[in-house]
Short mmCIF file of C-alpha atoms and ligand atoms in Angstrom, two decimals:
data_model
loop_
_atom_site.label_atom_id
_atom_site.label_comp_id
_atom_site.label_asym_id
_atom_site.label_seq_id
_atom_site.Cartn_x
_atom_site.Cartn_y
_atom_site.Cartn_z
CA MET A 1 0.00 0.00 0.00
CA SER A 2 1.37 3.42 -0.97
CA ARG A 3 1.80 5.96 1.74
CA ARG A 4 -1.02 8.02 0.27
CA SER A 5 -3.54 5.21 0.04
CA TRP A 6 -2.52 4.03 3.52
CA ARG A 7 -3.29 7.48 4.82
CA ALA A 8 -6.61 7.63 2.98
CA ALA A 9 -7.56 4.23 4.35
CA ALA A 10 -6.62 5.31 7.87
CA VAL A 11 -8.76 8.45 7.58
CA ALA A 12 -11.70 6.44 6.25
CA LEU A 13 -11.32 3.89 9.04
CA ALA A 14 -11.10 6.59 11.70
CA ALA A 15 -14.23 8.23 10.32
CA ALA A 16 -16.09 4.92 10.29
CA VAL A 17 -15.02 4.08 13.84
CA GLY A 18 -15.99 7.59 14.94
CA LEU A 19 -19.43 7.25 13.37
CA VAL A 20 -20.00 3.82 14.83
CA ALA A 21 -18.86 4.97 18.27
CA ALA A 22 -21.00 8.09 18.15
CA GLY A 23 -24.01 6.16 16.88
CA ARG A 24 -23.64 3.53 19.55
CA THR A 25 -23.37 6.08 22.34
CA ALA A 26 -26.46 7.90 21.10
CA GLN A 27 -28.39 4.64 20.80
CA VAL A 28 -27.37 3.45 24.27
CA ARG A 29 -28.37 6.80 25.75
CA ALA A 30 -31.82 6.71 24.20
CA ALA A 31 -32.32 3.06 25.06
CA ASP A 32 -31.05 3.28 28.67
CA PRO A 33 -34.06 2.36 30.78
CA LEU A 34 -35.06 4.55 33.67
CA ILE A 35 -34.73 2.94 37.09
CA VAL A 36 -36.43 4.56 40.05
CA ILE A 37 -35.31 3.72 43.59
CA ARG A 38 -37.93 4.50 46.20
CA ALA A 39 -36.50 5.21 49.64
CA GLY A 40 -38.19 5.83 52.98
CA ARG A 41 -35.23 7.95 54.02
CA LEU A 42 -32.45 9.50 51.98
CA ILE A 43 -29.03 10.52 53.23
CA ASP A 44 -27.51 12.25 50.22
CA GLY A 45 -23.92 12.35 51.54
CA ARG A 46 -23.72 16.13 51.40
CA THR A 47 -26.53 17.76 53.35
CA PHE A 48 -26.80 17.29 57.08
CA ALA A 49 -30.52 16.48 57.35
CA PRO A 50 -31.94 13.26 55.87
CA ARG A 51 -35.05 13.56 53.66
CA ARG A 52 -38.14 11.36 53.96
CA ASP A 53 -39.80 9.47 51.10
CA GLN A 54 -37.64 10.17 48.08
CA LEU A 55 -37.28 8.82 44.56
CA VAL A 56 -33.82 8.47 43.03
CA LEU A 57 -34.03 8.38 39.21
CA VAL A 58 -31.18 6.48 37.57
CA ARG A 59 -30.49 6.32 33.84
CA GLY A 60 -27.46 4.42 32.57
CA ARG A 61 -24.51 4.99 34.88
CA ARG A 62 -25.79 8.24 36.34
CA ILE A 63 -28.33 9.67 38.72
CA GLU A 64 -30.72 11.77 36.65
CA ALA A 65 -32.85 13.35 39.38
CA VAL A 66 -33.93 13.11 43.01
CA ARG A 67 -37.59 13.81 43.73
CA ASP A 68 -40.17 13.70 46.45
CA ALA A 69 -42.02 10.35 46.43
CA SER A 70 -45.37 12.16 46.51
CA GLU A 71 -44.84 12.52 42.74
CA ALA A 72 -45.61 9.37 40.79
CA PRO A 73 -42.56 7.69 39.20
CA PRO A 74 -42.36 8.40 35.43
CA ALA A 75 -44.39 5.95 33.34
CA GLY A 76 -42.46 2.95 32.06
CA ALA A 77 -39.74 3.21 34.68
CA THR A 78 -38.57 0.14 36.59
CA VAL A 79 -39.29 0.84 40.25
CA ILE A 80 -37.10 -0.62 42.97
CA ASP A 81 -39.11 -0.09 46.12
CA LEU A 82 -36.87 -0.26 49.16
CA GLY A 83 -39.76 0.49 51.51
CA ALA A 84 -38.70 2.11 54.75
CA ALA A 85 -35.01 1.61 54.02
CA THR A 86 -32.44 4.37 54.24
CA VAL A 87 -30.65 5.03 50.97
CA LEU A 88 -27.13 6.47 50.94
CA PRO A 89 -24.36 7.04 48.43
CA GLY A 90 -22.02 4.07 47.93
CA LEU A 91 -19.38 4.17 50.66
CA ILE A 92 -15.72 5.00 50.14
CA ASP A 93 -12.88 3.38 52.10
CA SER A 94 -9.77 5.48 51.52
CA HIS A 95 -7.24 3.09 53.05
CA THR A 96 -7.29 -0.56 52.04
CA HIS A 97 -4.97 -3.35 50.90
CA LEU A 98 -6.74 -5.70 48.53
CA PHE A 99 -3.56 -7.78 48.27
CA LEU A 100 -3.38 -8.53 52.00
CA GLN A 101 -5.62 -11.03 53.76
CA GLY A 102 -5.17 -10.27 57.45
CA GLU A 103 -1.73 -11.83 57.71
CA GLU A 104 -2.79 -14.54 60.15
CA PRO A 105 0.40 -15.69 61.93
CA ALA A 106 -0.85 -19.28 61.77
CA GLU A 107 -0.93 -18.98 57.97
CA GLY A 108 2.62 -17.63 57.76
CA GLY A 109 1.91 -13.95 58.45
CA TYR A 110 3.07 -11.24 56.08
CA ASP A 111 6.27 -12.86 54.87
CA VAL A 112 4.64 -15.86 53.28
CA GLN A 113 2.72 -13.55 50.96
CA LEU A 114 5.95 -12.40 49.34
CA LEU A 115 8.06 -15.52 49.73
CA LYS A 116 5.77 -18.39 48.84
CA TYR A 117 2.68 -17.24 46.99
CA PRO A 118 2.69 -16.89 43.22
CA LEU A 119 1.45 -13.48 42.11
CA SER A 120 -1.48 -15.18 40.37
CA PHE A 121 -2.63 -16.60 43.72
CA ARG A 122 -2.45 -13.17 45.33
CA VAL A 123 -4.37 -11.60 42.46
CA ALA A 124 -7.04 -14.31 42.66
CA ARG A 125 -7.50 -13.58 46.36
CA ALA A 126 -7.56 -9.83 45.70
CA THR A 127 -10.50 -10.32 43.33
CA VAL A 128 -12.36 -11.93 46.24
CA SER A 129 -11.46 -8.97 48.49
CA ALA A 130 -12.76 -6.56 45.84
CA ARG A 131 -16.02 -8.46 45.64
CA ARG A 132 -16.33 -8.45 49.45
CA ALA A 133 -15.99 -4.66 49.44
CA LEU A 134 -18.72 -4.22 46.86
CA GLU A 135 -21.04 -6.66 48.65
CA GLN A 136 -20.71 -4.52 51.77
CA GLY A 137 -21.64 -1.32 49.98
CA PHE A 138 -18.14 0.07 49.49
CA THR A 139 -18.34 1.17 45.87
CA THR A 140 -14.99 3.02 45.90
CA LEU A 141 -11.64 2.17 47.47
CA ARG A 142 -8.37 4.01 47.58
CA ASP A 143 -6.16 0.93 47.77
CA LEU A 144 -2.91 1.91 49.44
CA GLU A 145 -0.33 -0.46 48.01
CA THR A 146 0.02 -4.03 46.88
CA GLU A 147 2.58 -5.19 49.48
CA GLY A 148 5.02 -6.82 47.12
CA ALA A 149 2.47 -7.64 44.43
CA GLY A 150 3.92 -5.02 42.09
CA TYR A 151 1.43 -3.42 39.73
CA GLY A 152 -1.25 -6.04 40.40
CA ASP A 153 -3.67 -3.31 41.48
CA VAL A 154 -3.52 -1.63 38.07
CA GLY A 155 -4.61 -4.84 36.35
CA LEU A 156 -7.29 -5.50 38.95
CA LYS A 157 -8.68 -2.01 38.36
CA GLN A 158 -8.73 -2.63 34.60
CA ALA A 159 -10.57 -5.93 35.04
CA ILE A 160 -13.22 -4.19 37.17
CA GLU A 161 -13.58 -1.23 34.82
CA LYS A 162 -13.95 -3.52 31.79
CA GLY A 163 -16.59 -5.58 33.61
CA TYR A 164 -14.72 -8.89 33.84
CA ILE A 165 -14.98 -9.05 37.63
CA PRO A 166 -17.22 -7.24 40.11
CA GLY A 167 -15.56 -4.70 42.37
CA PRO A 168 -15.47 -1.12 43.56
CA ARG A 169 -14.00 1.85 41.70
CA LEU A 170 -10.32 1.76 42.52
CA PHE A 171 -7.79 4.47 43.12
CA VAL A 172 -4.46 2.64 43.24
CA VAL A 173 -0.93 3.47 44.36
CA THR A 174 0.95 0.40 43.06
CA ARG A 175 4.18 -0.41 44.98
CA ALA A 176 4.54 2.42 47.55
CA ILE A 177 7.91 3.93 48.51
CA SER A 178 10.11 3.60 51.59
CA THR A 179 13.84 3.68 52.41
CA THR A 180 16.52 1.12 53.27
CA GLY A 181 15.60 -0.24 56.71
CA GLY A 182 12.12 1.16 56.29
CA TYR A 183 9.95 -1.78 55.26
CA PRO A 184 9.59 -5.58 55.51
CA LEU A 185 10.70 -8.19 54.68
CA GLU A 186 13.26 -7.93 57.45
CA ASP A 187 15.08 -9.97 60.12
CA TYR A 188 16.65 -12.31 57.58
CA ALA A 189 20.38 -13.04 57.40
CA PRO A 190 22.15 -10.06 55.80
CA GLU A 191 23.61 -12.44 53.22
CA VAL A 192 20.16 -13.40 51.98
CA GLU A 193 18.42 -11.09 49.58
CA VAL A 194 14.68 -10.98 50.22
CA PRO A 195 11.94 -9.08 48.41
CA LYS A 196 10.55 -5.91 50.01
CA GLY A 197 6.91 -4.98 50.41
CA ALA A 198 7.56 -1.49 49.01
CA GLN A 199 9.94 0.10 46.49
CA ILE A 200 13.07 1.05 48.42
CA VAL A 201 14.82 4.34 47.60
CA ASP A 202 17.67 6.34 49.08
CA GLY A 203 18.17 9.97 48.12
CA PRO A 204 15.95 12.44 46.28
CA VAL A 205 17.02 11.22 42.82
CA GLU A 206 15.92 7.65 43.48
CA ALA A 207 12.79 8.89 45.23
CA ARG A 208 11.74 10.97 42.23
CA LYS A 209 12.56 8.11 39.86
CA ALA A 210 10.40 5.68 41.84
CA ALA A 211 7.49 8.13 41.76
CA ARG A 212 7.94 8.56 38.00
CA GLU A 213 7.98 4.80 37.42
CA GLN A 214 4.88 4.23 39.51
CA LEU A 215 2.99 7.12 37.92
CA ASP A 216 4.06 5.93 34.48
CA HIS A 217 2.67 2.46 35.22
CA GLY A 218 -0.73 3.68 36.35
CA ALA A 219 -0.59 4.92 39.96
CA ASP A 220 -3.51 7.24 40.77
CA TRP A 221 -1.87 8.31 44.03
CA ILE A 222 1.63 7.83 45.42
CA LYS A 223 2.02 6.24 48.84
CA VAL A 224 5.12 6.81 50.95
CA TYR A 225 6.12 5.47 54.32
CA MET A 226 7.39 8.26 56.56
CA THR A 227 7.74 6.10 59.70
CA HIS A 228 8.41 2.43 60.22
CA ARG A 229 9.08 0.67 63.54
CA SER A 230 7.37 2.03 66.66
CA TRP A 231 8.02 1.51 70.38
CA VAL A 232 7.47 3.12 73.78
CA GLY A 233 10.03 5.94 74.00
CA LYS A 234 12.22 7.02 76.94
CA ASN A 235 9.58 9.43 78.20
CA GLY A 236 6.68 7.05 77.68
CA GLU A 237 5.84 8.61 74.31
CA LEU A 238 5.01 6.69 71.14
CA ALA A 239 8.36 6.75 69.34
CA SER A 240 8.64 5.81 65.67
CA GLN A 241 11.56 5.42 63.30
CA PRO A 242 11.58 8.11 60.60
CA THR A 243 12.27 6.85 57.07
CA MET A 244 12.40 9.37 54.19
CA THR A 245 14.06 12.75 54.65
CA VAL A 246 12.20 15.96 53.84
CA GLU A 247 14.36 16.28 50.69
CA GLU A 248 13.42 12.79 49.53
CA LEU A 249 9.74 13.38 50.20
CA ARG A 250 9.79 16.78 48.50
CA ALA A 251 11.12 15.14 45.34
CA VAL A 252 8.21 12.66 45.40
CA VAL A 253 5.60 15.32 46.17
CA ASP A 254 6.94 17.73 43.55
CA GLU A 255 6.93 15.00 40.88
CA THR A 256 3.50 13.68 41.82
CA HIS A 257 1.87 17.11 41.99
CA GLY A 258 3.32 17.81 38.57
CA TRP A 259 1.27 14.87 37.25
CA GLY A 260 -1.81 16.40 38.92
CA LYS A 261 -1.86 13.65 41.55
CA LYS A 262 -1.51 13.40 45.31
CA VAL A 263 0.70 11.78 47.93
CA ALA A 264 -0.53 9.70 50.87
CA CYS A 265 1.89 9.42 53.78
CA HIS A 266 1.93 6.65 56.33
CA ALA A 267 3.10 8.51 59.47
CA TYR A 268 2.73 7.57 63.15
CA SER A 269 4.41 10.24 65.27
CA GLY A 270 7.40 12.46 65.98
CA THR A 271 10.09 13.32 63.44
CA GLY A 272 8.66 11.23 60.61
CA LEU A 273 5.20 12.76 61.03
CA HIS A 274 6.64 16.28 60.99
CA ARG A 275 8.76 15.52 57.94
CA ALA A 276 5.58 14.27 56.22
CA LEU A 277 3.93 17.63 56.85
CA ASP A 278 7.03 19.71 56.05
CA GLY A 279 7.43 17.75 52.81
CA GLY A 280 3.87 18.53 51.72
CA CYS A 281 1.95 15.28 52.11
CA ASP A 282 -1.66 15.48 50.97
CA SER A 283 -2.99 12.87 53.41
CA ILE A 284 -1.67 11.58 56.70
CA GLU A 285 -2.42 7.88 57.16
CA HIS A 286 -2.87 6.59 60.73
CA GLY A 287 -1.46 9.72 62.48
CA LEU A 288 -1.36 7.88 65.80
CA ASP A 289 0.20 10.68 67.81
CA LEU A 290 -0.69 14.11 66.42
CA ASP A 291 0.81 16.83 68.60
CA ASP A 292 -0.64 20.34 68.59
CA SER A 293 1.85 21.67 66.05
CA ALA A 294 1.05 18.80 63.67
CA ILE A 295 -2.65 19.57 63.96
CA SER A 296 -2.18 23.28 63.31
CA GLN A 297 0.06 22.52 60.33
CA MET A 298 -2.56 20.11 58.92
CA LEU A 299 -5.20 22.82 59.24
CA LYS A 300 -2.96 25.39 57.58
CA GLN A 301 -1.98 23.09 54.70
CA GLY A 302 -5.42 21.50 54.28
CA THR A 303 -3.99 18.02 54.93
CA TRP A 304 -6.45 15.12 55.02
CA TYR A 305 -6.42 12.74 57.98
CA VAL A 306 -7.22 9.06 57.42
CA PRO A 307 -7.01 7.63 60.94
CA THR A 308 -7.75 3.89 60.45
CA LEU A 309 -8.78 3.37 64.08
CA SER A 310 -10.01 -0.21 64.43
CA VAL A 311 -6.91 -1.95 63.17
CA TYR A 312 -5.01 -0.73 66.26
CA TYR A 313 -7.51 -2.30 68.66
CA THR A 314 -6.96 -5.92 67.70
CA ASP A 315 -4.14 -8.45 67.94
CA TRP A 316 -2.35 -6.79 70.83
CA ALA A 317 0.73 -8.63 72.15
CA ALA A 318 0.73 -9.72 75.82
CA PRO A 319 0.54 -6.70 78.21
CA ASP A 320 3.81 -7.47 79.99
CA THR A 321 5.91 -7.39 76.80
CA PRO A 322 7.47 -4.33 75.10
CA ASP A 323 5.32 -4.97 72.01
CA GLY A 324 2.22 -5.34 74.14
CA GLN A 325 2.89 -2.02 75.88
CA ARG A 326 3.57 -0.41 72.52
CA ASP A 327 0.31 -1.80 71.09
CA ARG A 328 -1.71 -0.36 73.97
CA LEU A 329 0.02 3.01 73.73
CA ARG A 330 -0.68 3.16 69.98
CA ALA A 331 -4.41 2.76 70.64
CA SER A 332 -4.58 5.22 73.55
CA ALA A 333 -2.52 7.88 71.73
CA HIS A 334 -4.65 7.40 68.62
CA GLU A 335 -7.87 8.02 70.51
CA ILE A 336 -6.50 11.31 71.89
CA SER A 337 -5.23 12.35 68.44
CA PHE A 338 -8.54 11.59 66.77
CA LYS A 339 -10.48 13.59 69.36
CA LYS A 340 -8.10 16.56 69.08
CA ALA A 341 -8.21 16.53 65.28
CA LEU A 342 -12.01 16.30 65.31
CA LYS A 343 -12.31 19.24 67.70
CA ALA A 344 -9.84 21.32 65.69
CA GLY A 345 -11.71 20.71 62.42
CA VAL A 346 -9.10 18.65 60.58
CA LYS A 347 -10.61 17.03 57.45
CA ILE A 348 -11.11 13.43 58.60
CA VAL A 349 -11.69 10.77 55.93
CA TYR A 350 -12.86 7.20 56.50
CA GLY A 351 -10.23 4.49 56.16
CA THR A 352 -9.86 1.06 57.72
CA ASP A 353 -6.61 -0.61 56.62
CA MET A 354 -8.67 -3.62 55.46
CA GLY A 355 -6.26 -6.33 54.39
CA GLY A 356 -4.43 -5.60 57.64
CA ILE A 357 -7.84 -6.71 58.92
CA PRO A 358 -9.15 -9.89 57.24
CA TRP A 359 -11.64 -9.13 54.45
CA THR A 360 -14.08 -11.50 56.14
CA GLU A 361 -14.67 -8.80 58.79
CA PRO A 362 -17.06 -5.86 58.32
CA ILE A 363 -15.49 -2.93 56.47
CA ALA A 364 -17.90 -0.58 58.24
CA GLN A 365 -16.32 -1.35 61.62
CA ASP A 366 -14.61 2.05 61.89
CA PHE A 367 -17.95 3.95 61.96
CA PRO A 368 -18.93 2.87 65.51
CA ARG A 369 -15.40 3.64 66.72
CA MET A 370 -15.48 7.15 65.22
CA VAL A 371 -18.88 7.80 66.80
CA GLU A 372 -17.67 6.41 70.14
CA PHE A 373 -14.82 8.96 69.96
CA GLY A 374 -17.24 11.86 69.54
CA MET A 375 -17.95 12.17 65.84
CA GLN A 376 -21.57 12.81 64.87
CA PRO A 377 -22.98 9.84 62.90
CA MET A 378 -23.72 12.08 59.89
CA ASP A 379 -20.19 13.46 60.01
CA ALA A 380 -18.83 9.89 60.05
CA ILE A 381 -21.00 9.03 57.02
CA GLN A 382 -19.78 12.12 55.17
CA SER A 383 -16.18 11.10 55.92
CA ALA A 384 -16.90 8.00 53.82
CA THR A 385 -18.91 9.77 51.13
CA SER A 386 -18.71 13.42 50.03
CA ARG A 387 -15.58 14.35 52.01
CA ALA A 388 -13.66 11.36 50.66
CA ALA A 389 -14.86 12.30 47.18
CA VAL A 390 -13.32 15.76 47.53
CA MET A 391 -10.01 14.21 48.62
CA LEU A 392 -10.13 11.93 45.56
CA ASP A 393 -10.92 14.88 43.23
CA MET A 394 -14.30 13.29 42.51
CA GLU A 395 -16.56 15.89 44.11
CA GLY A 396 -20.11 15.63 42.80
CA LYS A 397 -19.30 12.40 40.92
CA ILE A 398 -19.18 9.92 43.81
CA GLY A 399 -20.12 10.07 47.49
CA VAL A 400 -23.34 11.92 46.79
CA ILE A 401 -26.89 11.18 45.66
CA ALA A 402 -27.51 14.07 43.31
CA PRO A 403 -28.15 14.64 39.61
CA GLY A 404 -25.08 13.96 37.49
CA ALA A 405 -23.33 11.73 40.03
CA PHE A 406 -22.49 8.12 39.20
CA ALA A 407 -25.33 5.89 40.37
CA ASP A 408 -23.50 4.33 43.32
CA VAL A 409 -26.39 3.78 45.72
CA ILE A 410 -26.76 1.58 48.81
CA GLY A 411 -29.58 0.78 51.19
CA VAL A 412 -29.82 -0.27 54.84
CA SER A 413 -32.98 -1.49 56.56
CA ALA A 414 -33.38 1.31 59.15
CA ASP A 415 -31.80 4.59 60.26
CA PRO A 416 -27.99 4.50 60.56
CA LEU A 417 -28.06 7.87 62.33
CA ARG A 418 -29.73 6.09 65.27
CA ASP A 419 -27.60 2.97 65.02
CA ILE A 420 -24.39 3.46 63.06
CA LYS A 421 -23.65 -0.29 63.22
CA LEU A 422 -26.41 -0.78 60.64
CA LEU A 423 -23.82 0.17 58.02
CA GLU A 424 -22.29 -3.26 58.64
CA ASN A 425 -25.44 -4.77 57.11
CA VAL A 426 -25.97 -3.17 53.75
CA ASP A 427 -28.63 -5.07 51.82
CA PHE A 428 -28.92 -3.11 48.60
CA VAL A 429 -25.93 -2.18 46.43
CA MET A 430 -25.99 -0.46 43.06
CA LYS A 431 -22.75 0.57 41.38
CA ASP A 432 -22.62 2.52 38.14
CA GLY A 433 -26.38 2.04 37.72
CA GLN A 434 -26.20 -1.74 37.98
CA VAL A 435 -27.74 -3.59 40.89
CA PHE A 436 -25.11 -5.80 42.47
CA ARG A 437 -26.99 -6.81 45.59
CA GLY A 438 -30.63 -6.76 46.67
CA LYS A 439 -33.82 -6.24 44.70
ZN1 ZN B 514 -2.22 0.44 55.34
#
């Protein structure tokens, strides 16, 4: 084929594809049936007061309108009557690990994941975790690193988006970044080279390169570890080992922000926590011991706080051991930090660290803990809906029941504002306009 005829053929093909694509879109739009969800109570994710007796009109992937149920549903619409149920936006967990399964010590703990399991086995299990999340009404996850499973999260996200497997919308970080001495696997003979659960860097040049690689291969966010080991310090404080320097972190943040993306920082306390803030982290993960200066800096910089409370209340070592004392201090310091951050008005976003917790447990288990620590139930719900959406640059698209948003809609049998634990029993789940669970 001559160059000219090749070009002509290419133009003709492009035109044909364009026409077909445009025609198909138009046809699908016109043919998309209208689904009407009738709800006894609606929590829209954004406003503070619930509304009684509402209709949510869904066409295709989107919410078309929200109306009072005193109006009759449009003729020809499929009505899903949820009776007295409370309808909410699909929930968002902003700190999960689909590629971890609770690391039961009896099953070989963390190390076996990296040392013995083929990647295919880990991916297969991650698909089950993703399904578990969707079943429980979590229609979006920010999954905060694959723990040695490389770029497995990027492929998992593709498989969900293309409809091969059910699962939530995923925001993925791929490998995560830490420094030498800053992440497992560890405690092996120095002569033995073992894989690491994160990409290890030393120096700003390597740090920037790691961020570039991960962004290039599909990371939606970058995750860095700013602290690693923790223990009870000389003065009874929660001490933690800092990992990256401010210079290393700044290289990562500068690179990532250049791509229009954000950086999540695992940070417990002390020097590492302050470096995370000085280096410009967008979200602080865990933040077990937030001192007053950290809180004021978070307010000033608009830093998000993803506390992940529940994971620190289980699997404590025996009380008379250093680890046991450390475990108890982590929980008690965390409670104080959460309460201070809440009072100060830090932007708190729902996150659990699922994967650190087995996926067989309820993902909604952090809600009762947040409420126990003084958060209003509606505030806790918004931390997992509209507020998380803002952090994820998805404001108005997810985490809200409003016209134009993706039709991610869940239902619970009664009023979660009276009993927040109801969110552990979601019995209707729609994602992207498709009913996954319930009627
Ligand atoms: Zn985590």
